[in-house]
PDB file of C-alpha atoms in Angstrom:
ATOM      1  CA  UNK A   1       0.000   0.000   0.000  1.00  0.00           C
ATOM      2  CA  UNK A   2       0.974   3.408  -0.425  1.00  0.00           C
ATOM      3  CA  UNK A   3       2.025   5.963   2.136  1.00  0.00           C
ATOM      4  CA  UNK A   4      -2.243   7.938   1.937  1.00  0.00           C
ATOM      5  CA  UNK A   5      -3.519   3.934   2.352  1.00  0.00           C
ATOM      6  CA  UNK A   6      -1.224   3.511   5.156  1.00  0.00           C
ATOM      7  CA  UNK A   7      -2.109   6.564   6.973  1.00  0.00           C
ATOM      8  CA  UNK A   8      -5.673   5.124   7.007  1.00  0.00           C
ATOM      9  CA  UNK A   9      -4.962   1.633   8.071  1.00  0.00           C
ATOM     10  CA  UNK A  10      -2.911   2.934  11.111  1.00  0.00           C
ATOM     11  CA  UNK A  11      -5.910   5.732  11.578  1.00  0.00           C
ATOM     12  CA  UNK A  12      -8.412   2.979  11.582  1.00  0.00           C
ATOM     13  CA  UNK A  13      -6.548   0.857  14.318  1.00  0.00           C
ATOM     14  CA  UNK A  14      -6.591   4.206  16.478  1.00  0.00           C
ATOM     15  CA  UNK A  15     -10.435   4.611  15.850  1.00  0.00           C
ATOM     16  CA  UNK A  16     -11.420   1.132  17.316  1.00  0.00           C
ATOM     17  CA  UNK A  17      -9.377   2.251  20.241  1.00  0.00           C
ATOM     18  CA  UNK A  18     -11.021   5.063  20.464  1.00  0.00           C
ATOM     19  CA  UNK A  19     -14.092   4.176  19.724  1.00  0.00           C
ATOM     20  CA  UNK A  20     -13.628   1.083  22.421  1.00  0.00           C
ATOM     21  CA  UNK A  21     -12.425   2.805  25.354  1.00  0.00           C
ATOM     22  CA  UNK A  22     -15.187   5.487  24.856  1.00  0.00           C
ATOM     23  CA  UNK A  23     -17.513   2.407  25.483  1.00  0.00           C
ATOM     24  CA  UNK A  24     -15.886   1.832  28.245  1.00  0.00           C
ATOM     25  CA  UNK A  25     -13.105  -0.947  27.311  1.00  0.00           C
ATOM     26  CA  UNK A  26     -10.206  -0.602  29.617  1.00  0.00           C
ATOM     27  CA  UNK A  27      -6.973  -2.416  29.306  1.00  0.00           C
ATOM     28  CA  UNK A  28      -7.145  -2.641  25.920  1.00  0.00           C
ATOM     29  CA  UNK A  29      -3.726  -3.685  24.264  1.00  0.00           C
ATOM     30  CA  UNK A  30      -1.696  -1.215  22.127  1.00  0.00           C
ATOM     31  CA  UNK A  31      -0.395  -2.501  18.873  1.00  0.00           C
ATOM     32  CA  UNK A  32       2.885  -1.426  16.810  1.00  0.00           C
ATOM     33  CA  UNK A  33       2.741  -2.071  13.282  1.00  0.00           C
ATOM     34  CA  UNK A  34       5.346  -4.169  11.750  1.00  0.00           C
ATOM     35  CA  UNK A  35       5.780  -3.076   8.148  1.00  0.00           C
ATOM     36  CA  UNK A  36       7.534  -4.660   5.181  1.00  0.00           C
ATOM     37  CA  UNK A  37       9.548  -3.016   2.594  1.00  0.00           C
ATOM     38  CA  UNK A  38      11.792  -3.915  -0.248  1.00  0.00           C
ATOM     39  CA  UNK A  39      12.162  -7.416   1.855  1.00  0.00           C
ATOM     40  CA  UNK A  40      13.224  -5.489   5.218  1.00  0.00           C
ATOM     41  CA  UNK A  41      10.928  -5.204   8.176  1.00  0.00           C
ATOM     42  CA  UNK A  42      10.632  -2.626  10.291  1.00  0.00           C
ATOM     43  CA  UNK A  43       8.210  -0.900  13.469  1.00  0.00           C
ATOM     44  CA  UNK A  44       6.959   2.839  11.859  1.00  0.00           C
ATOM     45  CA  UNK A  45       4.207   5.358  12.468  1.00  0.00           C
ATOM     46  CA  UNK A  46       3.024   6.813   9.789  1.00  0.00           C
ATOM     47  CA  UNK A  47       0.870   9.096  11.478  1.00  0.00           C
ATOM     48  CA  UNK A  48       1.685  11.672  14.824  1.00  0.00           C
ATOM     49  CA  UNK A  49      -0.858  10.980  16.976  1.00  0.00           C
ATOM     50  CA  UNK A  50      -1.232  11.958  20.521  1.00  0.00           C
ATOM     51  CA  UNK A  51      -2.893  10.376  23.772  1.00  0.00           C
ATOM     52  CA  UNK A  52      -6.062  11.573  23.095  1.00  0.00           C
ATOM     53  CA  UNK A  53      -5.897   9.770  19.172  1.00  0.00           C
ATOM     54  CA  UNK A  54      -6.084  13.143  17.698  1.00  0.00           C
ATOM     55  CA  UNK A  55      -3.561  13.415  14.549  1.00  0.00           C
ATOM     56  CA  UNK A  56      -0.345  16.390  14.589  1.00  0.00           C
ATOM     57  CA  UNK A  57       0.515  17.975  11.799  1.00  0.00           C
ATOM     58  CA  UNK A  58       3.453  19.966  11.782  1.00  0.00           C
ATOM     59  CA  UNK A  59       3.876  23.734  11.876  1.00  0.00           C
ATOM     60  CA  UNK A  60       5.533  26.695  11.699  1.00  0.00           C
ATOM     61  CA  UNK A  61       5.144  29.742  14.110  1.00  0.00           C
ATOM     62  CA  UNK A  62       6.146  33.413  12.444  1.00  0.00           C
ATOM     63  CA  UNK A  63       8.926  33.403  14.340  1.00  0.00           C
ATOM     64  CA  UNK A  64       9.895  30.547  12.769  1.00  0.00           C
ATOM     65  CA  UNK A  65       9.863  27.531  16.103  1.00  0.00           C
ATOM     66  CA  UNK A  66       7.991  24.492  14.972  1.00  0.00           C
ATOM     67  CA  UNK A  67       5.501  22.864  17.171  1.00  0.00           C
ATOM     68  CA  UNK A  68       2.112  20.619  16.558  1.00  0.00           C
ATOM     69  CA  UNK A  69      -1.257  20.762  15.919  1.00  0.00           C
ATOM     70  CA  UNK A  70      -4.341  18.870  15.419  1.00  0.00           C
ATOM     71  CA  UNK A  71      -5.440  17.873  11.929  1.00  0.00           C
ATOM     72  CA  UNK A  72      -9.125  19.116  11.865  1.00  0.00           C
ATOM     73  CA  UNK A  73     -11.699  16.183  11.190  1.00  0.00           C
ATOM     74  CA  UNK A  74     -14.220  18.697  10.021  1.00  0.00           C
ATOM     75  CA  UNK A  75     -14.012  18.484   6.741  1.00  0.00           C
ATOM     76  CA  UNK A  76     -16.797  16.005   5.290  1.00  0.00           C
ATOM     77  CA  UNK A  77     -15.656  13.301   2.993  1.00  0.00           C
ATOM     78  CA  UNK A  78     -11.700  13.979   3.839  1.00  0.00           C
ATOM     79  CA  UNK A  79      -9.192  12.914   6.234  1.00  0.00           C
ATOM     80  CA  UNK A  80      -9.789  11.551   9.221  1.00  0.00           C
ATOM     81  CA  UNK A  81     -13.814  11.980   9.450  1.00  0.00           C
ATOM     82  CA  UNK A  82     -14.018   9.986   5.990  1.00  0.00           C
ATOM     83  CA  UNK A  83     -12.785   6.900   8.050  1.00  0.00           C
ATOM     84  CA  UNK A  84     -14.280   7.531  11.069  1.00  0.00           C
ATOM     85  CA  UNK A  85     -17.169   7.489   9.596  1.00  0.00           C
ATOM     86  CA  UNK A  86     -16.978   4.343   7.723  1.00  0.00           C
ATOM     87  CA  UNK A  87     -15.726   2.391  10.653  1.00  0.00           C
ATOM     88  CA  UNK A  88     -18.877   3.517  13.223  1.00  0.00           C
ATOM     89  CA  UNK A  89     -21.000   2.658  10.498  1.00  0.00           C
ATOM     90  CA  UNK A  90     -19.505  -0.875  10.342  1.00  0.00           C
ATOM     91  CA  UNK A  91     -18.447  -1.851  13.683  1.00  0.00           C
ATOM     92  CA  UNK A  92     -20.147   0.666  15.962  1.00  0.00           C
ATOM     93  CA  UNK A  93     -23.666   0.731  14.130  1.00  0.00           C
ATOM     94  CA  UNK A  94     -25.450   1.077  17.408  1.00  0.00           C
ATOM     95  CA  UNK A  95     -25.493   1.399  21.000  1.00  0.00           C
ATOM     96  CA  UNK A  96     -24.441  -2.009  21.504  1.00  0.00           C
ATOM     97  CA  UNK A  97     -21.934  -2.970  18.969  1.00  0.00           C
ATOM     98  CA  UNK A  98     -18.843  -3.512  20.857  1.00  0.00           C
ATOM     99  CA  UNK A  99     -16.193  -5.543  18.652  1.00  0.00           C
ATOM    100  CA  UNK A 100     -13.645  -5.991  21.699  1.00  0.00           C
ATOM    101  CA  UNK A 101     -12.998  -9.240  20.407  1.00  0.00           C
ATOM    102  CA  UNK A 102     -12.181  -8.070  16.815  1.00  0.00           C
ATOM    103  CA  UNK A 103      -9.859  -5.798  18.650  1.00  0.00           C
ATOM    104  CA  UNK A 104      -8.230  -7.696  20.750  1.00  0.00           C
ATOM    105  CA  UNK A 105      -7.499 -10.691  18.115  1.00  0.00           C
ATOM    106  CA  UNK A 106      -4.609  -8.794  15.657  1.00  0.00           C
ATOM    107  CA  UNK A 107      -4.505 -10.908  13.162  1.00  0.00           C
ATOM    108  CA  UNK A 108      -8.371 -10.185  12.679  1.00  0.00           C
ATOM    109  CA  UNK A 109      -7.961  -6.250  13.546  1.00  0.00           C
ATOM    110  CA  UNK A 110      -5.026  -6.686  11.138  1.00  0.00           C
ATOM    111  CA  UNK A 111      -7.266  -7.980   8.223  1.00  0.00           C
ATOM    112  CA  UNK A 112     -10.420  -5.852   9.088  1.00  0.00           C
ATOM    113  CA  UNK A 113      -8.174  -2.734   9.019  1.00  0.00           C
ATOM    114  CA  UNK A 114      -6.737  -3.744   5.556  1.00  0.00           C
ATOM    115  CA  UNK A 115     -10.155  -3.856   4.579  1.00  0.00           C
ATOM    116  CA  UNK A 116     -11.567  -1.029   5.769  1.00  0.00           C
ATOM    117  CA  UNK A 117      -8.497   1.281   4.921  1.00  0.00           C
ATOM    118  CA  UNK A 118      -8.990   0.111   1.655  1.00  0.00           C
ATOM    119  CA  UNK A 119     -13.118  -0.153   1.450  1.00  0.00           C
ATOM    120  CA  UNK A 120     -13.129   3.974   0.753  1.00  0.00           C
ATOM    121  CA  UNK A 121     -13.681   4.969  -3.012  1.00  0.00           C
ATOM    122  CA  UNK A 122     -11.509   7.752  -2.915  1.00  0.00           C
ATOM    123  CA  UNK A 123      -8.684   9.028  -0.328  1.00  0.00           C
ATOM    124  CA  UNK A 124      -8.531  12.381   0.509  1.00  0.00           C
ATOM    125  CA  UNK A 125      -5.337  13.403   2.407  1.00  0.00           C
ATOM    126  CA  UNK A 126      -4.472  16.673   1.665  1.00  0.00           C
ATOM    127  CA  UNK A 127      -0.378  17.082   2.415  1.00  0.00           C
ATOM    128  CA  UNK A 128       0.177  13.703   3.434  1.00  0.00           C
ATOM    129  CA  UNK A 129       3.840  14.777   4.933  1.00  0.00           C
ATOM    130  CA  UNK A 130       5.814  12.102   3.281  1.00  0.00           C
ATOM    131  CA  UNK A 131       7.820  10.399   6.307  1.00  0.00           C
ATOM    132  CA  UNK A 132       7.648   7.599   8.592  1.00  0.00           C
ATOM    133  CA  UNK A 133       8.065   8.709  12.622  1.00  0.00           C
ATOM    134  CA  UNK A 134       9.788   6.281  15.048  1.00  0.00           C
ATOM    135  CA  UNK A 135      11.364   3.796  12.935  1.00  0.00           C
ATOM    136  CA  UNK A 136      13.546   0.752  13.843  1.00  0.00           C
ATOM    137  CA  UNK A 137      14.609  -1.896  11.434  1.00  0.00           C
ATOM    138  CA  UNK A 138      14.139  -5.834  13.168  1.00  0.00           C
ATOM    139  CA  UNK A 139      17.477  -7.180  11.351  1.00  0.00           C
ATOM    140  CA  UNK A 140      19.509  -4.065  12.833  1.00  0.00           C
ATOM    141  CA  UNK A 141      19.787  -2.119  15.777  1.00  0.00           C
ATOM    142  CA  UNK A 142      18.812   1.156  13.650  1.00  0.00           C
ATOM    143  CA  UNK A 143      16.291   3.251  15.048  1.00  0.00           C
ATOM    144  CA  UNK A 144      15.695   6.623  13.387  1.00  0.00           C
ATOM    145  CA  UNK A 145      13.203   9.692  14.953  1.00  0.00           C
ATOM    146  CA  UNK A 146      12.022  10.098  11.302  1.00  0.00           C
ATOM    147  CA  UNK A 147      13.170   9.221   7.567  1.00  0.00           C
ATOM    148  CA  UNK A 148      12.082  11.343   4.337  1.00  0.00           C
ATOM    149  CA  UNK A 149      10.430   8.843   1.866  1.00  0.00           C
ATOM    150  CA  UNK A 150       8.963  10.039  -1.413  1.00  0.00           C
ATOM    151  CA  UNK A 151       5.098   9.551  -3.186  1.00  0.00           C
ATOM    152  CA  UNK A 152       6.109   6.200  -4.500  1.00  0.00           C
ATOM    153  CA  UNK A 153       6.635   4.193  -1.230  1.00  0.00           C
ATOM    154  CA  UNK A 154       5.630   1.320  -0.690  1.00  0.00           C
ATOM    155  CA  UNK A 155       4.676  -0.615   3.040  1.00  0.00           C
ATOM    156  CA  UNK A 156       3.142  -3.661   3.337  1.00  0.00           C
ATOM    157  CA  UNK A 157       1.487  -4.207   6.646  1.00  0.00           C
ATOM    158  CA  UNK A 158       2.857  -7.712   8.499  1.00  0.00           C
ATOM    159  CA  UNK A 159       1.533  -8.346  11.953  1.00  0.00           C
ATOM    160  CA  UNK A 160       0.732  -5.994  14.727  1.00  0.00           C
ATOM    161  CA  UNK A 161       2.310  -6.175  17.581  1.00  0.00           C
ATOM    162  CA  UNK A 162       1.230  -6.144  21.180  1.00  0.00           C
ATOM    163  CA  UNK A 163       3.313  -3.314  23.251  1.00  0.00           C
ATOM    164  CA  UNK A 164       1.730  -3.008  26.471  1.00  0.00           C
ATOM    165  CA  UNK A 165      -2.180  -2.568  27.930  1.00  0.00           C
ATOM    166  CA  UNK A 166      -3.499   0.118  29.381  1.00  0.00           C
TER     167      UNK A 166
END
């Protein structure tokens, strides 16, 4: 997948988070992605996203000091709301849909937010800040704050993997 259909897969793993611990799910597990690319694997976010699941976008003040803020999800039919949406209206229909298990299976979560990333007609990212946050290659002891990649990369989601519970 490319770098916009990442963004939404890892988005779409926050959302049933979200949308799980609003229901009133505690200790639910936090997952890392493990990516593949060109036959290396390696832990990345492709997204900054704080506690509260809200996605930073980088800034610049006048005075020239960079600092974070939140992507608006106000826009309808772009970035984030457009998957938001399409995951309540598939898992959290109603009141009482509460896919806990779904969540806490990943190889199912994995597949289901494959699917749903990929479910939407159209993606609309605007400035999708090409570079991965946090990365660190399995076969090395590499671990980099941030790498530059261009349009054209490619990840291919592997496993997610279970970093700690609430």
């Amino acid at each position: 997948m490319n770098l916009v259909e990442a963004k939404y897969f890892e988005y779409t793993i926050n959302i049933f988070k979200k949308s799980l611990e609003y229901r009133g799910n505690d200790n639910l597990p936090t997952y890392k992605i493990l990516w593949k690319h060109n036959d290396k694997l390696l832990f990345a976010n492709t997204l900054n996203i704080d506690n509260d699941y809200n996605i930073l976008i980088n800034k610049l003040s006048p005075d020239f000091n960079p600092y974070h803020d939140e992507l608006p999800i106000v826009e309808n039919g772009k970035f984030p709301i457009d998957i938001i949406e399409s995951v309540h209206q598939k898992y959290f229909h109603s009141g009482f849909s509460n896919p806990v298990s779904l969540y806490n299976d990943p190889l199912a979560l994995l597949k289901e937010s494959i699917s749903s990333a990929k479910s939407l007609d159209k993606f609309h990212l605007d400035n999708p800040e090409y570079r991965l946050l946090n990365v660190s290659y399995l076969d090395s002891k590499t671990t980099l704050p941030f790498i530059l990649i261009d349009e054209n990369f490619e990840l291919e989601p592997v496993s997610l993997i279970e970093v700690s519970k609430n």
